[in-house]
Short mmCIF file of C-alpha atoms and ligand atoms in Angstrom, two decimals:
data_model
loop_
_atom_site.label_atom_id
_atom_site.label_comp_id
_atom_site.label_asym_id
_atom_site.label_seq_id
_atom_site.Cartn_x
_atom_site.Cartn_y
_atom_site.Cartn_z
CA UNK A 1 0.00 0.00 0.00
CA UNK A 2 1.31 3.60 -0.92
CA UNK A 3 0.96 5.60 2.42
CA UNK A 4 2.76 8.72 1.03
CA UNK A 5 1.45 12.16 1.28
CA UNK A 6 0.99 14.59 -1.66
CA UNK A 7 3.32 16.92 0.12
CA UNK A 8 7.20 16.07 0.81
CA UNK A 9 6.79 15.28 4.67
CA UNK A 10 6.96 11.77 6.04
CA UNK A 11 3.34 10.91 7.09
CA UNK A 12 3.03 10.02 10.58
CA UNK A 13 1.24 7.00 12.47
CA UNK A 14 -2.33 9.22 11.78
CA UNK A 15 -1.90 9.30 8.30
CA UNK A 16 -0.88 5.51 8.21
CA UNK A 17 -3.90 4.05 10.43
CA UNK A 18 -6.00 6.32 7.76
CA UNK A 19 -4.56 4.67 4.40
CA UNK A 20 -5.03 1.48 6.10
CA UNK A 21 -8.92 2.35 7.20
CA UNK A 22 -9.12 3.40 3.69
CA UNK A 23 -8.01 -0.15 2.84
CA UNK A 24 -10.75 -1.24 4.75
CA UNK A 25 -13.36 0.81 3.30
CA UNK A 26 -12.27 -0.26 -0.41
CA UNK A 27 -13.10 -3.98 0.50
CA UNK A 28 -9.83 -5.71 1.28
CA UNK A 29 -10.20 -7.87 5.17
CA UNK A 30 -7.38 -6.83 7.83
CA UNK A 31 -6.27 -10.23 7.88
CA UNK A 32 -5.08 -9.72 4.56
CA UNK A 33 -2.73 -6.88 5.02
CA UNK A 34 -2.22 -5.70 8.48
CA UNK A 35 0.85 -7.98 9.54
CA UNK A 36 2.16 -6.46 6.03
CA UNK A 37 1.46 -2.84 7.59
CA UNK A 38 2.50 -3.50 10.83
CA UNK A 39 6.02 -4.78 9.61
CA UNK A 40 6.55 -0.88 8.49
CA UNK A 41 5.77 0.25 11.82
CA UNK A 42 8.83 0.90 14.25
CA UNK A 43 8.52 -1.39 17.06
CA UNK A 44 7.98 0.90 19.80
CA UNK A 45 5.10 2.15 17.52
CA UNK A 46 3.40 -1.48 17.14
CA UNK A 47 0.74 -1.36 19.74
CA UNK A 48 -0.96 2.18 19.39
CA UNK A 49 -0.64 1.72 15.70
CA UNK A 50 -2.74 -1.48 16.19
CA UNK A 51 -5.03 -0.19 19.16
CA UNK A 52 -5.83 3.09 17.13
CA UNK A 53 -6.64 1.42 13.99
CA UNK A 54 -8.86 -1.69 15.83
CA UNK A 55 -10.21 0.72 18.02
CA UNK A 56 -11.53 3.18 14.97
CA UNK A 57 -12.96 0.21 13.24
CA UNK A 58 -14.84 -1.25 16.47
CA UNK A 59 -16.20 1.94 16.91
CA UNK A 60 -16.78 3.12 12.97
CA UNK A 61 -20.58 3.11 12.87
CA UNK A 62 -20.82 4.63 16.66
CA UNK A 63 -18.26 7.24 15.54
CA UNK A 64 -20.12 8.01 12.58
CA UNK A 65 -23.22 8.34 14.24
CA UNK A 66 -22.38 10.89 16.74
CA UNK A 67 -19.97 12.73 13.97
CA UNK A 68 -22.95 13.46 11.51
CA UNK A 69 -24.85 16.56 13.48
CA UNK A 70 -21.55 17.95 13.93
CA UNK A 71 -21.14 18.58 10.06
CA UNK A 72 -22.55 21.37 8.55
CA UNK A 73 -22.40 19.36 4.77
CA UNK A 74 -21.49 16.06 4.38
CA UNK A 75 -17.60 15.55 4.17
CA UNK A 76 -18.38 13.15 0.78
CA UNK A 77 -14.36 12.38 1.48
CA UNK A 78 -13.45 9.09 2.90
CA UNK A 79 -10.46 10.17 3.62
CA UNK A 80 -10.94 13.00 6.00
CA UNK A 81 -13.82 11.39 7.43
CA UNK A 82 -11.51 8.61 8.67
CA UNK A 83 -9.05 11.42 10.00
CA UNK A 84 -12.43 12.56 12.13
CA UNK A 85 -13.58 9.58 12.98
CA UNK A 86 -9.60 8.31 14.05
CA UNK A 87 -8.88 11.71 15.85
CA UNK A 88 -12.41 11.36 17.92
CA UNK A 89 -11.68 7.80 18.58
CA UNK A 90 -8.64 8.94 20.46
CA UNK A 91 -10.44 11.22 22.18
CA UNK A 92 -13.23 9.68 23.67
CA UNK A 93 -11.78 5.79 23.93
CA UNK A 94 -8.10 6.68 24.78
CA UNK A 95 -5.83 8.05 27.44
CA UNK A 96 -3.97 9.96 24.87
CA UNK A 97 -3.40 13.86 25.76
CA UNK A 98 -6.07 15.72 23.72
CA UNK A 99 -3.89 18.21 22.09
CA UNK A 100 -1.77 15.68 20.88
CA UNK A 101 -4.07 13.40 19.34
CA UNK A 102 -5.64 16.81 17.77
CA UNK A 103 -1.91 17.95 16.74
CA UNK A 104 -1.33 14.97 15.22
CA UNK A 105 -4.96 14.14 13.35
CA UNK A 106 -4.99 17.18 11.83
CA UNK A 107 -0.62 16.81 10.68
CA UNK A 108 -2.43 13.60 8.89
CA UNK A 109 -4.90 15.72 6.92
CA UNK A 110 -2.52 17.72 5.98
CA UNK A 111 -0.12 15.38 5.23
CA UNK A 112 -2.91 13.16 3.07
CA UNK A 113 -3.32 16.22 0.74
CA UNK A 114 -6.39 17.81 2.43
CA UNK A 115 -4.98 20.86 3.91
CA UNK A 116 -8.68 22.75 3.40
CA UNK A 117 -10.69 20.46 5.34
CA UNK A 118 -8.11 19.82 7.94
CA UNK A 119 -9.62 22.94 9.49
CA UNK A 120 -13.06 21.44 9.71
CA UNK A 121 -11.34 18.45 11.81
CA UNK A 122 -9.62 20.53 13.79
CA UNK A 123 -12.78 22.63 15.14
CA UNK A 124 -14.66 19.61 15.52
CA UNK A 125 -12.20 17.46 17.27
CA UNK A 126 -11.63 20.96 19.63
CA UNK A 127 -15.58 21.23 20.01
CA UNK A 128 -15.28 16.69 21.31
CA UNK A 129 -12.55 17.63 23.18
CA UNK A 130 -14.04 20.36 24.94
CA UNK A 131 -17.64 18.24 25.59
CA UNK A 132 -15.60 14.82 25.89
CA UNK A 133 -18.54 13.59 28.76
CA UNK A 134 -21.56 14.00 26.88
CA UNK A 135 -19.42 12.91 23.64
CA UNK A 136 -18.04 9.54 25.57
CA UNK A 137 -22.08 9.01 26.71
CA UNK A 138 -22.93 9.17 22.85
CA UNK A 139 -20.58 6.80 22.11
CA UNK A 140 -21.36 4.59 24.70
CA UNK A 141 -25.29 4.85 23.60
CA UNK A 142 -24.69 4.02 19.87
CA UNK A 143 -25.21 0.30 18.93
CA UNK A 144 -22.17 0.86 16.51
CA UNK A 145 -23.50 -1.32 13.84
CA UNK A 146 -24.34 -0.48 10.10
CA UNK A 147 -28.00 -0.44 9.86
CA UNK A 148 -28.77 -3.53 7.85
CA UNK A 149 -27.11 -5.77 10.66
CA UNK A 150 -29.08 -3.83 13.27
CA UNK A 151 -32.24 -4.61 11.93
CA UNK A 152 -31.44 -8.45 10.83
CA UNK A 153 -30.29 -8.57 14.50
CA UNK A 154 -33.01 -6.53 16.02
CA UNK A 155 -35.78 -9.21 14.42
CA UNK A 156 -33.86 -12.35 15.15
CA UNK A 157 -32.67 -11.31 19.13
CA UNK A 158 -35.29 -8.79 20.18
CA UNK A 159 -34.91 -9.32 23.68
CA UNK A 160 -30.84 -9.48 23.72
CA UNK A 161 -30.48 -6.51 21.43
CA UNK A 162 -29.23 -3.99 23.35
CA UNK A 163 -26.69 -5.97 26.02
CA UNK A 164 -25.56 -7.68 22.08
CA UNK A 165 -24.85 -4.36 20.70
CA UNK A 166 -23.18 -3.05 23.77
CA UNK A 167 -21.12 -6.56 23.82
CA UNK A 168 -19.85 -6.38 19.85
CA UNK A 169 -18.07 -3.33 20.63
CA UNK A 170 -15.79 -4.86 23.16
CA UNK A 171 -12.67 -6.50 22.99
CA UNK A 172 -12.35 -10.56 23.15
CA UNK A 173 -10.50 -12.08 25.42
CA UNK A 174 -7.31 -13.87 24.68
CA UNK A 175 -8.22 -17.46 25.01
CA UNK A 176 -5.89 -20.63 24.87
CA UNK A 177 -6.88 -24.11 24.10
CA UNK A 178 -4.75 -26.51 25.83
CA UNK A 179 -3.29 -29.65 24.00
CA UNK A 180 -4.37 -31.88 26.42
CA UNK A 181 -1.88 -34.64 24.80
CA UNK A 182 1.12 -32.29 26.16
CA UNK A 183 -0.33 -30.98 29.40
CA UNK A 184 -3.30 -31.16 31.84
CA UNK A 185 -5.37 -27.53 32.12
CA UNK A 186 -4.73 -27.40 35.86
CA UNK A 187 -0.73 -28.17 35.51
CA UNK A 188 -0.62 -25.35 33.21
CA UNK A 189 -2.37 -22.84 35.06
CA UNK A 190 -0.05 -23.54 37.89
CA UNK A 191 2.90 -23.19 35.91
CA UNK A 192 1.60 -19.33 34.20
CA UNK A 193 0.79 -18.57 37.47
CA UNK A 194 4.06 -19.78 38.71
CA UNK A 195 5.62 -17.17 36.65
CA UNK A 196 3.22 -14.57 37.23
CA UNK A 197 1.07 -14.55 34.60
CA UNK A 198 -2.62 -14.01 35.65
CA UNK A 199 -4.91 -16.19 33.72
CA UNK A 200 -7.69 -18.36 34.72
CA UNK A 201 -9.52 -21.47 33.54
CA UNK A 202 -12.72 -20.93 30.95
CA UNK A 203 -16.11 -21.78 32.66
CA UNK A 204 -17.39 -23.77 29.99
CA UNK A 205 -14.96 -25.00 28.37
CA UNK A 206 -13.21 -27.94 29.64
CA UNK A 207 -9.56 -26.94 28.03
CA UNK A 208 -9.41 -23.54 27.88
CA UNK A 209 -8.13 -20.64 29.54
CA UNK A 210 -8.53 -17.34 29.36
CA UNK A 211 -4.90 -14.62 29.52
CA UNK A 212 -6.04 -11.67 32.10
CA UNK A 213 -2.86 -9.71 29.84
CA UNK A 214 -2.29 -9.65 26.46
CA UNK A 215 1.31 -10.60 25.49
CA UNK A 216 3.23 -11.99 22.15
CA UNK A 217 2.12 -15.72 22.36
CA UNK A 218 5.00 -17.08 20.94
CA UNK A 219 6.58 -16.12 23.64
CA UNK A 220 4.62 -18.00 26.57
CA UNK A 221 5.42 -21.27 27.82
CA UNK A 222 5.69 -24.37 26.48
CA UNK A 223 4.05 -22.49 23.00
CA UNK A 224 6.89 -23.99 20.52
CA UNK A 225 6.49 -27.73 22.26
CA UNK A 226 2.71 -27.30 21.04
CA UNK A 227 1.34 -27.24 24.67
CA UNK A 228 -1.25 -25.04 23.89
CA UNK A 229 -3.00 -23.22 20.87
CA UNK A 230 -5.16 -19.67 20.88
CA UNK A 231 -9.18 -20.16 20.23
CA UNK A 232 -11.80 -18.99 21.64
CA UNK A 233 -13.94 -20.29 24.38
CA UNK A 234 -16.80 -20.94 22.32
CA UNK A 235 -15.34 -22.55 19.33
CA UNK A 236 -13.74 -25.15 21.96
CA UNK A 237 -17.15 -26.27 22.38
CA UNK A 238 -17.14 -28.22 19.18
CA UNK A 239 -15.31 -30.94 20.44
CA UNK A 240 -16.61 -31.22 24.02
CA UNK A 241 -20.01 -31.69 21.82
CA UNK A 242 -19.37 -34.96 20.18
CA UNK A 243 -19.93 -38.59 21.29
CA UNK A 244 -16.54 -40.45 21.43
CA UNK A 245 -14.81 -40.71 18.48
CA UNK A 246 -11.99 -43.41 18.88
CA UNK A 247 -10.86 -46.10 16.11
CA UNK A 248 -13.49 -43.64 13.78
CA UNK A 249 -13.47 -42.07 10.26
CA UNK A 250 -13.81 -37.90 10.51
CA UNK A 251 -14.19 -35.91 8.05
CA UNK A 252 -12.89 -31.86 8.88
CA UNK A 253 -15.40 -30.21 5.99
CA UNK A 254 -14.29 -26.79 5.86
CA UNK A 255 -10.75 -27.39 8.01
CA UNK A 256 -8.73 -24.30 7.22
CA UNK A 257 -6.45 -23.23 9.33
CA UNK A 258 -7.40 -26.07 11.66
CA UNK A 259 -8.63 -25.23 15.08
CA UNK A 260 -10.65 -28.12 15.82
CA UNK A 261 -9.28 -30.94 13.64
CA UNK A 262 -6.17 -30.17 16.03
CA UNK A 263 -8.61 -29.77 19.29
CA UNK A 264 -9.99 -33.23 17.73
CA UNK A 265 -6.67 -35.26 17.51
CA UNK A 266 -5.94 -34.01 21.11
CA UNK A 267 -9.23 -35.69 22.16
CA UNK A 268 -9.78 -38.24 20.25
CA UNK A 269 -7.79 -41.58 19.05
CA UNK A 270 -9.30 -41.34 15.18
CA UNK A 271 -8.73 -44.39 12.79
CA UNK A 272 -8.72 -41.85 9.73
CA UNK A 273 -9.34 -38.27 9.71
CA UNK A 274 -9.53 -35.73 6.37
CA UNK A 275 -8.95 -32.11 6.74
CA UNK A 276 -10.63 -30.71 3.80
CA UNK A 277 -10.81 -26.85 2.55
CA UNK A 278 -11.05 -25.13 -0.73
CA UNK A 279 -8.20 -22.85 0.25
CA UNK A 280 -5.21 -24.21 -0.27
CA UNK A 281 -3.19 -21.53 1.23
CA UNK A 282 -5.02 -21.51 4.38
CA UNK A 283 -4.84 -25.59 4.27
CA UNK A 284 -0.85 -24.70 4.85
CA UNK A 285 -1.68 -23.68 8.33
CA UNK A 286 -2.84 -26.87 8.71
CA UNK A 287 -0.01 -28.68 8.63
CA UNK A 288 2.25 -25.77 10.33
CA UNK A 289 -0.19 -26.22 13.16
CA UNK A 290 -0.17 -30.15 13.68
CA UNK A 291 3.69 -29.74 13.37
CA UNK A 292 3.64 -27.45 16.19
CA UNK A 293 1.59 -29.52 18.05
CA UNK A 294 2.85 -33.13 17.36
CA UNK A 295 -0.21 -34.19 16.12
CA UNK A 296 0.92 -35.57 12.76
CA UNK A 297 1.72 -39.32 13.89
CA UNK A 298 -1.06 -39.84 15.93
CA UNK A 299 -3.98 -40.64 13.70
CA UNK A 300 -3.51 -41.04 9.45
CA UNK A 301 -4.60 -37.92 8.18
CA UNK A 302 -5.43 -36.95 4.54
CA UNK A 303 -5.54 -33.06 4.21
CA UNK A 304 -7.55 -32.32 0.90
CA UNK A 305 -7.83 -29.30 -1.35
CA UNK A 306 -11.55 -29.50 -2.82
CA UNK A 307 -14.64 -27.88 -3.50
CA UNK A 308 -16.97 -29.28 -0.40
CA UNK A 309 -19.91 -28.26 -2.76
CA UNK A 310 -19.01 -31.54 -5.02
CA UNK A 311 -16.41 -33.47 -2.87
CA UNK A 312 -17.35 -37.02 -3.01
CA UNK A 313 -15.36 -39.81 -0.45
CA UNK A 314 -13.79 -43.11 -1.48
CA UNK A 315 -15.56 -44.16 1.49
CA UNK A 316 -18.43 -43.01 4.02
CA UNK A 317 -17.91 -41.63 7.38
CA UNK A 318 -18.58 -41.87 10.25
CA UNK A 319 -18.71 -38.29 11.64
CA UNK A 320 -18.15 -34.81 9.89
CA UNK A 321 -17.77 -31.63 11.27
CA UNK A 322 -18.92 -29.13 9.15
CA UNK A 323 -17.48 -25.11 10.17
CA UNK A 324 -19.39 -23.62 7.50
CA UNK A 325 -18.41 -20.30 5.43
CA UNK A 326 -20.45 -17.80 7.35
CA UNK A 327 -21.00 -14.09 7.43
CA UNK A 328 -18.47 -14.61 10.69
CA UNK A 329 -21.11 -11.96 12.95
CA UNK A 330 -20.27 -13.98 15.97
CA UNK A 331 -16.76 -12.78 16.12
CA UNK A 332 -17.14 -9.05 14.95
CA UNK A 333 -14.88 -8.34 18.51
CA UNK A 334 -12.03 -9.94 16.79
CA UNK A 335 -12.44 -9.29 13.44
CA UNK A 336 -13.72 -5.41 13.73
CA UNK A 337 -13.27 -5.07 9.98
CA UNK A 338 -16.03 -7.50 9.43
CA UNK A 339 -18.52 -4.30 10.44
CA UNK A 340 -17.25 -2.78 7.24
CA UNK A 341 -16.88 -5.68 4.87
CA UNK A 342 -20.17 -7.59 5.03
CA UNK A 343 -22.91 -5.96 3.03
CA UNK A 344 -26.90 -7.39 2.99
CA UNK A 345 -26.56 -8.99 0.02
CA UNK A 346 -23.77 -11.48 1.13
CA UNK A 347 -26.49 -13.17 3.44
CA UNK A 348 -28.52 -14.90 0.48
CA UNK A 349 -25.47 -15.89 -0.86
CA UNK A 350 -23.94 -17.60 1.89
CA UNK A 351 -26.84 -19.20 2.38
CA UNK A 352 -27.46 -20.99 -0.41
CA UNK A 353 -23.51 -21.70 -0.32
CA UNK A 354 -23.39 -23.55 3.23
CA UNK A 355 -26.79 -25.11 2.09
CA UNK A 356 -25.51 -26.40 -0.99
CA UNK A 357 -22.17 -27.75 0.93
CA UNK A 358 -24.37 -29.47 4.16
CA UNK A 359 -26.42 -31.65 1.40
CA UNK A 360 -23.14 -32.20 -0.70
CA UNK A 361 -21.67 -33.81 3.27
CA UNK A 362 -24.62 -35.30 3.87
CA UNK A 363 -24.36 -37.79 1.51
CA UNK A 364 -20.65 -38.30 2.57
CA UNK A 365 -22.05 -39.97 5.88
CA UNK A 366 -22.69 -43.11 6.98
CA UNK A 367 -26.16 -44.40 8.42
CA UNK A 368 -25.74 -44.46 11.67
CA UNK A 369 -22.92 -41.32 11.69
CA UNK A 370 -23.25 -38.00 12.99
CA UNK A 371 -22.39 -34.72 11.43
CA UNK A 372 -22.01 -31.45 13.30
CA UNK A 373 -23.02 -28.29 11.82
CA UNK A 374 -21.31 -25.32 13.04
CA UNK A 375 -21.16 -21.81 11.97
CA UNK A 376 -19.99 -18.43 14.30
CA UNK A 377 -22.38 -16.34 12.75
CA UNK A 378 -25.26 -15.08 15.29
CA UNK A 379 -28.00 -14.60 11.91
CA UNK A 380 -30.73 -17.04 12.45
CA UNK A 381 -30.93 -17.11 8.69
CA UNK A 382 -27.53 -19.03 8.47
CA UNK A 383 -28.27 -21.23 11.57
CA UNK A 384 -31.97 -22.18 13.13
CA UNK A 385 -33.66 -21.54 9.91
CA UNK A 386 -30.56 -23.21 7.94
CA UNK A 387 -31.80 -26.29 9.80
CA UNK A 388 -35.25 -25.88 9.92
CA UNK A 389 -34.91 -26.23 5.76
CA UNK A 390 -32.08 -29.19 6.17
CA UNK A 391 -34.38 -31.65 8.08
CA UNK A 392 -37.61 -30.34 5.74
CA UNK A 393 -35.10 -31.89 3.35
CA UNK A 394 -33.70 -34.83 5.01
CA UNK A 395 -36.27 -37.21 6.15
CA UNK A 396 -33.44 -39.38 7.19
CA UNK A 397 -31.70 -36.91 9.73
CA UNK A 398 -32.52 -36.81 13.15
CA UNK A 399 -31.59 -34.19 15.65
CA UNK A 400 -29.58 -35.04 18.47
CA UNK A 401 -30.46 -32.22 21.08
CA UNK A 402 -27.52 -31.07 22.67
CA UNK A 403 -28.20 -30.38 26.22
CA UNK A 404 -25.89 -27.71 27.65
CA UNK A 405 -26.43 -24.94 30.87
CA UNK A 406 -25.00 -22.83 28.10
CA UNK A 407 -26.47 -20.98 25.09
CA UNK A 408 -29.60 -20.47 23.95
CA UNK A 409 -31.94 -23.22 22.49
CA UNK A 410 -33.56 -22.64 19.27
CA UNK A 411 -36.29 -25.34 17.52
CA UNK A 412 -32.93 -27.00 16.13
CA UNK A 413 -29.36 -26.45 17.97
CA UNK A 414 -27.69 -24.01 20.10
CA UNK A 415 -27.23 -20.43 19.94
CA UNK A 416 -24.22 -18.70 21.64
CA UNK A 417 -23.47 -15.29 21.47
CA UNK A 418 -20.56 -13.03 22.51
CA UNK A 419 -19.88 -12.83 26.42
CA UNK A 420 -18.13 -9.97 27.95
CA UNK A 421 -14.87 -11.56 29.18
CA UNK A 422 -16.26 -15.05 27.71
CA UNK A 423 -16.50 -16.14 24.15
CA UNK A 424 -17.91 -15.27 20.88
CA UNK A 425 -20.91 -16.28 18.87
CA UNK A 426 -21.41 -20.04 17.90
CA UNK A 427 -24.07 -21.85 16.84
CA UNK A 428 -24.15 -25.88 16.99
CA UNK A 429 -26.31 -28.29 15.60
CA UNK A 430 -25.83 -31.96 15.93
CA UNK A 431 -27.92 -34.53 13.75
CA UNK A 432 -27.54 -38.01 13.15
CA UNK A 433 -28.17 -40.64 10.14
CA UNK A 434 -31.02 -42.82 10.26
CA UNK A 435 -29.57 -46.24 10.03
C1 SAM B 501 -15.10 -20.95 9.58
S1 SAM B 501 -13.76 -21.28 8.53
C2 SAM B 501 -13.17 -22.81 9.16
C3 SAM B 501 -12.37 -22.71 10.44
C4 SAM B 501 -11.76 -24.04 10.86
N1 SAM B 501 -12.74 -25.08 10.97
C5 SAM B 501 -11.04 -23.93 12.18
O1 SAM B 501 -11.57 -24.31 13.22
O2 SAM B 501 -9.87 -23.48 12.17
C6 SAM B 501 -14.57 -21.77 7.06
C7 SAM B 501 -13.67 -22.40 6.03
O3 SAM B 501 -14.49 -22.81 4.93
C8 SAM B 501 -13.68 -22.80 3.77
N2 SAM B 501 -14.58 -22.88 2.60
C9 SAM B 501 -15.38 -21.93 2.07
N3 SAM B 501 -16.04 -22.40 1.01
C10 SAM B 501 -15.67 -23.70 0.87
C11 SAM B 501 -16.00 -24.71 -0.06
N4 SAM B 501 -16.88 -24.50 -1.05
N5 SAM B 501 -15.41 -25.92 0.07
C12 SAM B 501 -14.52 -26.15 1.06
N6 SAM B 501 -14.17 -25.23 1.97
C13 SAM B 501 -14.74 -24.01 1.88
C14 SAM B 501 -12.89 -21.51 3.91
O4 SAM B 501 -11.72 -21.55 3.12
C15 SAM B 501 -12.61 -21.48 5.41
O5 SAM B 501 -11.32 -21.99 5.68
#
């Protein structure tokens, strides 16, 4: 990405969060790019860059909400709207000092090529930083979604709309599985606690853990012997799900970058298990993370690149786990981009796509075999009412009702959705084969 100014100066850390909310904007998913970005930041710089341009995206619909009255005319300039929305972010949701984070918005404005309008974000990040209280109580109000997603939410959780708002905007915990083949959960709490590391064991989830400070991962304990691998809470529930698995046939549908086939060979003694995704550069991950974890000898493992809409298996099996595509809603915490990136129309779409896949997986079952449906999207469309039309379909599918103290029922599966301090939203559906 070309971060340079129209003028001669160097642009500063402003100018570079905007090119890269910009990025954003234009379609491209922070996953794809920001390691890239952050590689051009000096070290020291690392974690404001990061916080500042998270922290803008988290809040982007919130910020633009309480933005618009202060305009006289719409800005009509992506750019300098992200310089507003960046230098009010710092404002309200940081401890930066107010005249630098002004100072140094309105440099980037400048330094992007918009010296006119940089005197528009100046008086209005003066008149927020004059008001900051009333300002940090708008904020606070705004559900911070775009308006589409509000609504689809607002009909399918009427009753947990506002605390579900309120908990999208925070930040996930850093959650650890633990590789139960290395370590027991209990040992290894002792031993981070040992060296001073506050964590503390996940409520629901029997191997997890949740880090009370953030920290560079590779760096913890026992992290290059494989003891341990970051997911959250709720996608650890996958495993902890199914009936016991030894000496059987699994089939990882949609695998990439393979969180739970490795959470599955730490549970489970498989006969055979395929990790299958369309991605083959994702599917790489797969193997880097069995390495890590010295899970490759345990189990004979086929990792497939293939379409799961027409995948057909030498032989049937006798459970799949299917982690659908999704429109990923559930984790909007970690993926704050996601706010920007999905658009109504993507719904149908993946829709018909993880419909299309569950009948093409279905037939890659045995009678008698059970296939988990998973997504961590919190749209009924792609879950409850993804079922409802699955077992309208398949007289020969049963539901197996998964009885939990967590979640929320629906007529088919389980609905979790994000939990301050806890984990993000998952839904589960478990059905079996008629033999
Ligand atoms: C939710 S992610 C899977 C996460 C994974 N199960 C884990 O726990 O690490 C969904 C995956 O579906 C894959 N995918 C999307 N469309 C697919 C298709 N038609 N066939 C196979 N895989 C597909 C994507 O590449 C992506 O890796």
């Amino acid at each position: 990405m070309n971060h340079k100014s129209s003028n001669a100066a160097e642009p500063n850390l402003r100018a570079h969060v905007v090119m890269c909310l910009l990025t954003v904007q234009q379609g491209k998913s922070l996953s794809s790019f920001l390691s890239r970005e952050l590689n051009d930041v000096p070290t020291r710089d690392r974690a404001l860059f990061h916080e500042l341009l998270l922290g803008t995206l988290r809040q982007w619909y919130a910020l633009k909400s309480i933005s618009l009255p202060l305009l006289v005319k719409p800005l009509d300039n992506p750019k300098v709207e992200s310089c507003l929305y960046l230098g009010i972010y710092q404002l309200l949701a940081t401890r930066i000092p107010a005249h630098a984070a002004i100072s140094e918005t309105v440099d980037a404005t400048k330094q992007l090529g918009f010296e006119s309008l940089s005197g528009v974000v100046n008086a209005i990040l003066r008149r927020v930083s004059r008001e900051t209280e009333a300002f940090q109580t708008a904020l606070a109000e705004a559900h911070g979604l775009p308006s589409w997603m509000f609504k689809r939410l607002k009909k399918d959780w009427p009753e947990q709309l506002p605390e579900l708002c309120q908990n999208l905007k925070q930040v996930a915990p850093l959650t650890i599985r633990v590789n139960q083949r290395h370590i027991g959960r209990d040992d290894y709490l002792e031993q981070l606690h040992a060296l001073d590391i506050a964590a503390h064991a996940c409520s629901i989830s029997e191997t997890g853990i949740v880090l009370d400070q953030g920290g560079h991962i590779p760096d913890l304990l026992g992290f290059e012997d494989g003891w341990f691998s970051v997911q959250d809470e709720h996608a650890q529930l996958a495993v902890q799900i199914l009936p016991e698995l030894n000496q059987k046939s699994l089939l990882d549908a949609c695998a990439a970058p393979g969180g739970k086939t490795a959470h599955l060979l730490e549970k489970f003694d498989l006969k055979h298990l395929i990790a299958l995704d369309n991605d083959a550069k994702r599917l790489e991950r797969v193997y880097e993370n069995l390495d890590r974890l010295q899970l490759n000898d345990c189990t004979e493992i086929d990792v497939v690149t293939a379409d799961a809409c027409t995948w057909v298996a030498d032989e049937a099996l006798d459970c799949i786990i299917l982690d659908a595509p999704c429109s990923a809603t559930g984790v909007l915490r970690r993926h704050p981009d996601i706010r920007l990136l999905r658009q109504t129309t993507d719904i149908p779409v993946t829709v018909a796509l993880q419909k299309q896949i569950l009948a093409q997986m279905w037939q890659q079952l045995k009678p008698g075999g059970v296939l988990l449906y998973i997504t961590c999207s919190i749209f009924k469309a792609e879950n409850e009412q993804q079922m409802q039309a699955f077992f309208a379909e398949h007289t020969d599918a049963t539901e197996i009702k998964i009885e939990a103290d967590w979640g929320i029922e629906q007529c088919h599966g389980r609905q979790l959705l994000p939990q301050p301090g806890q984990g993000d939203g998952f839904y589960y559906c478990l059905i079996s084969k008629n033999a």
